[in-house]
Coordinates of C-alpha atoms in Angstrom, one line a residue:
T1 CA -94.2 -40.5 -115.4
V2 CA -95.8 -43.6 -116.9
E3 CA -95.2 -45.1 -120.3
N4 CA -97.6 -47.6 -121.7
T5 CA -96.7 -49.6 -124.8
G6 CA -98.9 -52.3 -126.2
A7 CA -100.4 -54.1 -129.2
Y8 CA -103.7 -55.6 -130.1
V9 CA -104.7 -58.1 -132.8
Q10 CA -108.0 -59.8 -133.6
A11 CA -109.5 -62.0 -136.3
I12 CA -113.1 -62.5 -137.4
F13 CA -114.3 -66.0 -138.5
R14 CA -117.7 -66.7 -140.0
P15 CA -118.2 -70.5 -140.2
F16 CA -121.7 -69.6 -141.6
Q17 CA -123.7 -66.4 -142.0
S18 CA -125.4 -66.4 -138.6
L19 CA -122.3 -67.1 -136.5
K20 CA -119.4 -64.8 -135.9
I21 CA -116.3 -65.7 -133.8
V22 CA -113.8 -63.1 -132.8
P23 CA -110.6 -64.2 -131.0
A24 CA -108.2 -61.5 -129.9
W25 CA -105.0 -60.9 -128.0
R26 CA -103.7 -57.7 -126.3
V27 CA -100.4 -57.1 -124.5
D28 CA -99.3 -54.1 -122.4
H29 CA -96.0 -53.1 -120.9
F30 CA -95.5 -50.3 -118.4
S31 CA -92.4 -48.4 -117.3
G32 CA -91.9 -45.1 -115.5
S33 CA -90.7 -43.4 -112.3
S34 CA -92.0 -41.2 -109.5
S35 CA -90.3 -38.3 -107.7
G36 CA -91.6 -36.4 -104.7
H37 CA -92.6 -36.4 -101.0
K38 CA -94.7 -39.0 -99.3
N39 CA -97.8 -37.2 -98.0
N40 CA -96.5 -34.2 -96.0
T41 CA -93.2 -35.8 -94.8
A42 CA -89.8 -34.3 -95.5
A43 CA -88.5 -37.5 -97.1
Y44 CA -87.9 -37.1 -100.8
S45 CA -87.3 -40.0 -103.1
N46 CA -87.0 -41.1 -106.7
N47 CA -88.4 -44.5 -107.5
D48 CA -88.7 -46.7 -110.6
M49 CA -91.9 -48.5 -111.4
T50 CA -91.9 -52.2 -110.8
D51 CA -91.3 -54.1 -114.0
Y52 CA -94.3 -56.3 -114.6
G53 CA -93.1 -57.4 -118.0
W54 CA -95.6 -58.0 -120.8
I55 CA -99.2 -58.4 -119.5
N56 CA -101.0 -60.9 -121.7
Q57 CA -104.8 -60.5 -122.2
P58 CA -106.4 -63.2 -124.4
K59 CA -110.1 -62.5 -125.4
L60 CA -112.9 -64.3 -127.2
S61 CA -116.3 -63.2 -128.5
V62 CA -119.0 -65.3 -130.1
V63 CA -122.2 -63.8 -131.6
Y64 CA -125.1 -65.9 -133.0
N65 CA -127.9 -64.2 -135.0
F66 CA -131.2 -65.9 -134.9
N67 CA -132.4 -63.4 -137.5
S68 CA -131.8 -59.7 -138.3
N69 CA -133.4 -58.6 -135.1
N70 CA -132.4 -61.1 -132.4
S71 CA -129.0 -62.4 -131.3
V72 CA -127.1 -63.9 -128.4
Y73 CA -123.5 -63.3 -127.6
A74 CA -120.8 -64.5 -125.2
N75 CA -117.6 -62.7 -124.2
W76 CA -114.6 -64.1 -122.3
G77 CA -111.4 -62.3 -121.6
K78 CA -108.6 -61.2 -119.3
T79 CA -108.0 -57.6 -118.2
F80 CA -105.6 -56.1 -115.6
Q81 CA -105.3 -53.6 -112.9
L82 CA -102.3 -51.5 -111.7
L83 CA -101.9 -49.4 -108.6
T84 CA -102.4 -45.7 -108.8
G85 CA -99.6 -44.4 -111.0
G86 CA -98.2 -48.0 -111.1
A87 CA -96.3 -49.7 -108.3
Y88 CA -92.8 -48.6 -107.4
T89 CA -89.7 -50.4 -106.0
S90 CA -89.6 -48.1 -103.0
G91 CA -91.2 -44.9 -101.7
P92 CA -94.9 -44.2 -101.0
Y93 CA -96.2 -46.7 -103.5
A94 CA -93.6 -49.4 -102.9
S95 CA -95.1 -52.8 -103.6
S96 CA -94.2 -56.5 -103.1
L97 CA -96.4 -57.4 -106.0
A98 CA -94.3 -59.0 -108.8
S99 CA -97.1 -59.1 -111.3
A100 CA -100.2 -57.0 -112.2
S101 CA -103.6 -57.9 -110.8
V102 CA -105.2 -59.9 -113.6
N103 CA -109.0 -60.4 -113.9
T104 CA -110.9 -63.0 -115.9
G105 CA -114.4 -62.0 -117.0
E106 CA -117.3 -63.7 -118.7
E107 CA -120.5 -62.2 -120.1
L108 CA -123.6 -63.8 -121.7
G109 CA -126.1 -61.5 -123.4
Y110 CA -129.2 -61.2 -125.6
K111 CA -129.8 -58.3 -128.0
F112 CA -133.2 -57.6 -129.5
N113 CA -134.9 -55.3 -132.0
N114 CA -138.5 -55.5 -132.9
G115 CA -138.0 -53.7 -136.2
S116 CA -140.3 -50.8 -135.3
G117 CA -138.3 -48.6 -133.0
L118 CA -137.6 -50.8 -129.9
D119 CA -134.2 -52.3 -129.2
G120 CA -132.3 -53.4 -126.2
R121 CA -129.9 -55.7 -124.5
V122 CA -129.9 -57.8 -121.3
A123 CA -126.7 -59.5 -120.0
V124 CA -125.3 -61.3 -117.0
W125 CA -121.6 -61.1 -116.2
Q126 CA -119.0 -62.2 -113.8
Q127 CA -115.4 -61.1 -113.1
D128 CA -112.8 -63.0 -110.9
S129 CA -109.5 -61.7 -109.7
P130 CA -107.2 -64.1 -107.8
D131 CA -105.3 -61.2 -106.1
E132 CA -107.1 -57.8 -106.3
V133 CA -105.3 -54.7 -105.0
A134 CA -107.3 -51.6 -103.9
N135 CA -106.0 -48.2 -104.5
L136 CA -105.9 -45.9 -101.5
A137 CA -104.8 -42.8 -103.3
A138 CA -105.7 -40.4 -100.5
A139 CA -103.5 -42.2 -98.1
G140 CA -100.6 -42.7 -100.6
T141 CA -100.8 -46.5 -100.3
F142 CA -102.8 -49.5 -101.3
S143 CA -104.5 -52.5 -99.7
R144 CA -104.4 -56.2 -100.9
L145 CA -107.9 -57.6 -100.8
G146 CA -107.3 -61.2 -102.0
S147 CA -109.4 -63.2 -104.3
T148 CA -112.6 -61.3 -105.4
R149 CA -115.6 -62.0 -107.5
R150 CA -117.9 -59.4 -109.1
K151 CA -121.1 -60.3 -110.8
G152 CA -124.1 -58.4 -112.1
L153 CA -127.0 -58.0 -114.4
D154 CA -127.3 -55.2 -117.1
F155 CA -130.5 -54.1 -118.9
Q156 CA -130.7 -51.5 -121.6
M157 CA -133.7 -50.4 -123.7
N158 CA -134.3 -47.7 -126.3
S159 CA -137.6 -46.9 -127.9
Q160 CA -138.6 -44.6 -130.7
V161 CA -142.2 -44.2 -129.5
N162 CA -143.2 -42.1 -132.5
R163 CA -141.7 -39.6 -134.8
S164 CA -141.4 -37.1 -132.0
V165 CA -140.7 -39.1 -128.8
K166 CA -137.9 -41.5 -127.9
V167 CA -137.2 -42.9 -124.4
W168 CA -134.4 -44.9 -122.9
L169 CA -133.7 -46.9 -119.8
S170 CA -130.6 -48.6 -118.4
H171 CA -130.2 -50.4 -115.1
S172 CA -127.3 -52.4 -113.7
V173 CA -127.1 -54.3 -110.4
Q174 CA -123.9 -55.7 -109.2
E175 CA -122.2 -57.4 -106.3
A176 CA -118.5 -57.4 -105.4
K177 CA -117.3 -59.8 -102.7
I178 CA -114.0 -60.9 -101.3
I179 CA -114.1 -64.7 -101.7
S180 CA -110.8 -65.5 -100.0
G181 CA -109.2 -62.5 -98.2
Y182 CA -105.6 -61.6 -98.1
T183 CA -106.2 -61.7 -94.3
S184 CA -108.9 -64.1 -93.0
S185 CA -111.0 -61.1 -91.5
L186 CA -111.6 -59.8 -95.1
T187 CA -113.2 -63.0 -96.4
G188 CA -116.9 -62.4 -97.1
K189 CA -116.6 -58.6 -97.1
Q190 CA -117.9 -56.5 -99.9
V191 CA -115.4 -54.7 -102.1
F192 CA -115.6 -51.1 -101.0
G193 CA -116.5 -48.3 -103.4
T194 CA -118.8 -50.5 -105.5
P195 CA -122.4 -49.1 -105.9
E196 CA -125.2 -51.7 -105.6
Y197 CA -126.9 -50.3 -108.7
M198 CA -126.7 -47.7 -111.5
T199 CA -129.7 -46.4 -113.4
T200 CA -130.5 -43.9 -116.1
L201 CA -134.0 -43.0 -117.4
G202 CA -134.6 -40.4 -120.0
A203 CA -136.8 -39.1 -122.8
E204 CA -136.4 -36.7 -125.7
Y205 CA -139.1 -34.8 -127.6
A206 CA -138.6 -33.4 -131.1
V207 CA -140.4 -30.1 -131.2
N208 CA -139.7 -29.8 -134.9
E209 CA -137.0 -30.9 -137.3
Q210 CA -134.5 -28.4 -135.9
T211 CA -135.2 -28.5 -132.1
S212 CA -135.5 -31.2 -129.5
L213 CA -135.9 -31.2 -125.7
G214 CA -134.6 -33.9 -123.4
L215 CA -134.8 -34.9 -119.7
Q216 CA -132.8 -37.6 -118.0
G217 CA -132.5 -38.9 -114.5
R218 CA -129.5 -40.8 -113.2
A219 CA -129.1 -42.6 -109.9
Q220 CA -126.5 -44.7 -108.1
G221 CA -126.7 -47.0 -105.1
D222 CA -124.7 -46.7 -101.9
Y223 CA -121.5 -48.7 -101.0
Y224 CA -119.2 -49.5 -98.2
I225 CA -116.2 -47.1 -97.9
N226 CA -113.5 -49.3 -96.5
T227 CA -112.1 -52.8 -96.8
Y228 CA -113.7 -54.1 -93.5
N229 CA -117.1 -52.7 -94.2
T230 CA -117.2 -50.5 -91.1
N231 CA -118.7 -47.0 -90.7
G232 CA -121.8 -47.7 -92.8
K233 CA -122.7 -47.1 -96.5
F234 CA -122.6 -43.9 -98.4
G235 CA -122.6 -42.5 -102.0
E236 CA -126.2 -42.9 -103.0
Y237 CA -127.7 -40.2 -105.1
A238 CA -130.4 -39.4 -107.7
L239 CA -129.9 -36.4 -110.1
L240 CA -131.8 -34.8 -113.0
D241 CA -130.3 -33.4 -116.2
T242 CA -131.9 -31.6 -119.1
H243 CA -130.8 -30.5 -122.6
V244 CA -132.0 -28.6 -125.6
K245 CA -130.6 -29.5 -129.1
F246 CA -130.9 -27.1 -132.0
Q247 CA -129.8 -27.8 -135.6
P248 CA -129.9 -24.5 -137.6
A249 CA -128.3 -26.3 -140.6
K250 CA -127.5 -29.9 -141.5
S251 CA -123.8 -29.3 -140.8
I252 CA -124.3 -27.5 -137.4
T253 CA -125.7 -28.8 -134.1
L254 CA -125.9 -26.9 -130.9
D255 CA -126.5 -28.7 -127.6
F256 CA -127.2 -26.8 -124.4
Q257 CA -127.2 -29.0 -121.2
V258 CA -128.0 -28.3 -117.6
R259 CA -126.7 -31.1 -115.3
N260 CA -128.0 -31.5 -111.7
L261 CA -130.9 -29.3 -112.7
L262 CA -132.3 -29.2 -109.1
N263 CA -128.9 -28.3 -107.7
K264 CA -128.9 -31.2 -105.3
V265 CA -126.1 -31.6 -102.8
Y266 CA -124.5 -35.1 -103.1
A267 CA -121.2 -36.9 -102.7
S268 CA -119.5 -37.9 -105.9
D269 CA -116.7 -39.8 -104.0
V270 CA -116.6 -41.2 -100.5
W271 CA -113.7 -42.9 -98.9
D272 CA -112.3 -43.9 -95.5
Y273 CA -108.7 -45.2 -95.5
N274 CA -108.0 -45.3 -91.8
A275 CA -110.4 -48.1 -90.8
D276 CA -109.1 -51.4 -89.3
S277 CA -110.9 -54.7 -88.6
S278 CA -112.3 -53.3 -85.4
G279 CA -113.7 -50.2 -86.9
G280 CA -111.1 -47.9 -85.3
S281 CA -111.8 -44.2 -84.9
S282 CA -111.8 -43.4 -88.7
V283 CA -114.3 -41.1 -90.4
P284 CA -115.5 -40.9 -94.0
F285 CA -114.3 -38.2 -96.3
F286 CA -116.5 -36.7 -99.0
S287 CA -115.8 -35.2 -102.3
A288 CA -118.6 -32.8 -103.2
G289 CA -120.5 -33.6 -106.4
A290 CA -120.9 -31.0 -109.0
P291 CA -123.6 -28.4 -108.4
R292 CA -126.0 -27.2 -111.1
S293 CA -123.7 -26.9 -114.2
F294 CA -124.2 -25.5 -117.7
F295 CA -122.6 -26.8 -120.9
L296 CA -122.9 -25.6 -124.5
T297 CA -121.5 -27.8 -127.2
A298 CA -121.3 -26.9 -130.9
I299 CA -120.7 -29.6 -133.6
V300 CA -119.8 -28.6 -137.1
K301 CA -119.5 -31.1 -139.9
F302 CA -117.4 -30.4 -143.0

């Protein structure tokens, strides 16, 4: 069991019309307990979650509008990470961590709109954690990585080409490295389970006022599967989705989707929790991605 209690407050200041400043503060508190067996052992235990106290997360956003179509923004803030299910005083998830893993992130971005159907966003970001902890849920344990740094570039664009066609594109590249490892052999390694890129590209065609057809591709880069970056990279895939939207009335919308249209075999999750610094005899584990899947959604407005 996990109980999360928190609060959030923010203010909005406008020194002048084109500048907006938004300071904010969030706090979270966790409590709970776990009961059960560790993996397949006979040992049964009841454990309370470690008391992290109140986790403080200050935040600040600034937006400057050059005009109605162009603006720059900057975000700064702290977030946090807990172990799977929290950390417990004893048992399978026992932890010596007295506090949550807190991250500090910064983002600088530019938003644009040409006023005739094209809009988008480009941003650079970075996130630092002084003591990141990796969840190893399949092993019933965790791994301390040390000081990490993530950084990346995001690009997003939407275009209403004409009355019938709209297209969209988003692409993110990222890097996650261990700057100062909890053990010296981890320093310089990449944080496992972090794809090198994520991309979506799609288009939608309005057949008439009631019906539209859409096609979207989504792709993900590969990544290392353990803390010591042994056993190679896995997890790369490229999939195709399609949908048909039908609006028989203003208050009713039907959306029929086919995901993974080509029924491609891929791995949605890959992990390897047995590896040591020498590579060991560990092997990767795969969680099969969803095969061709069908979804029908109905939205009714009253």
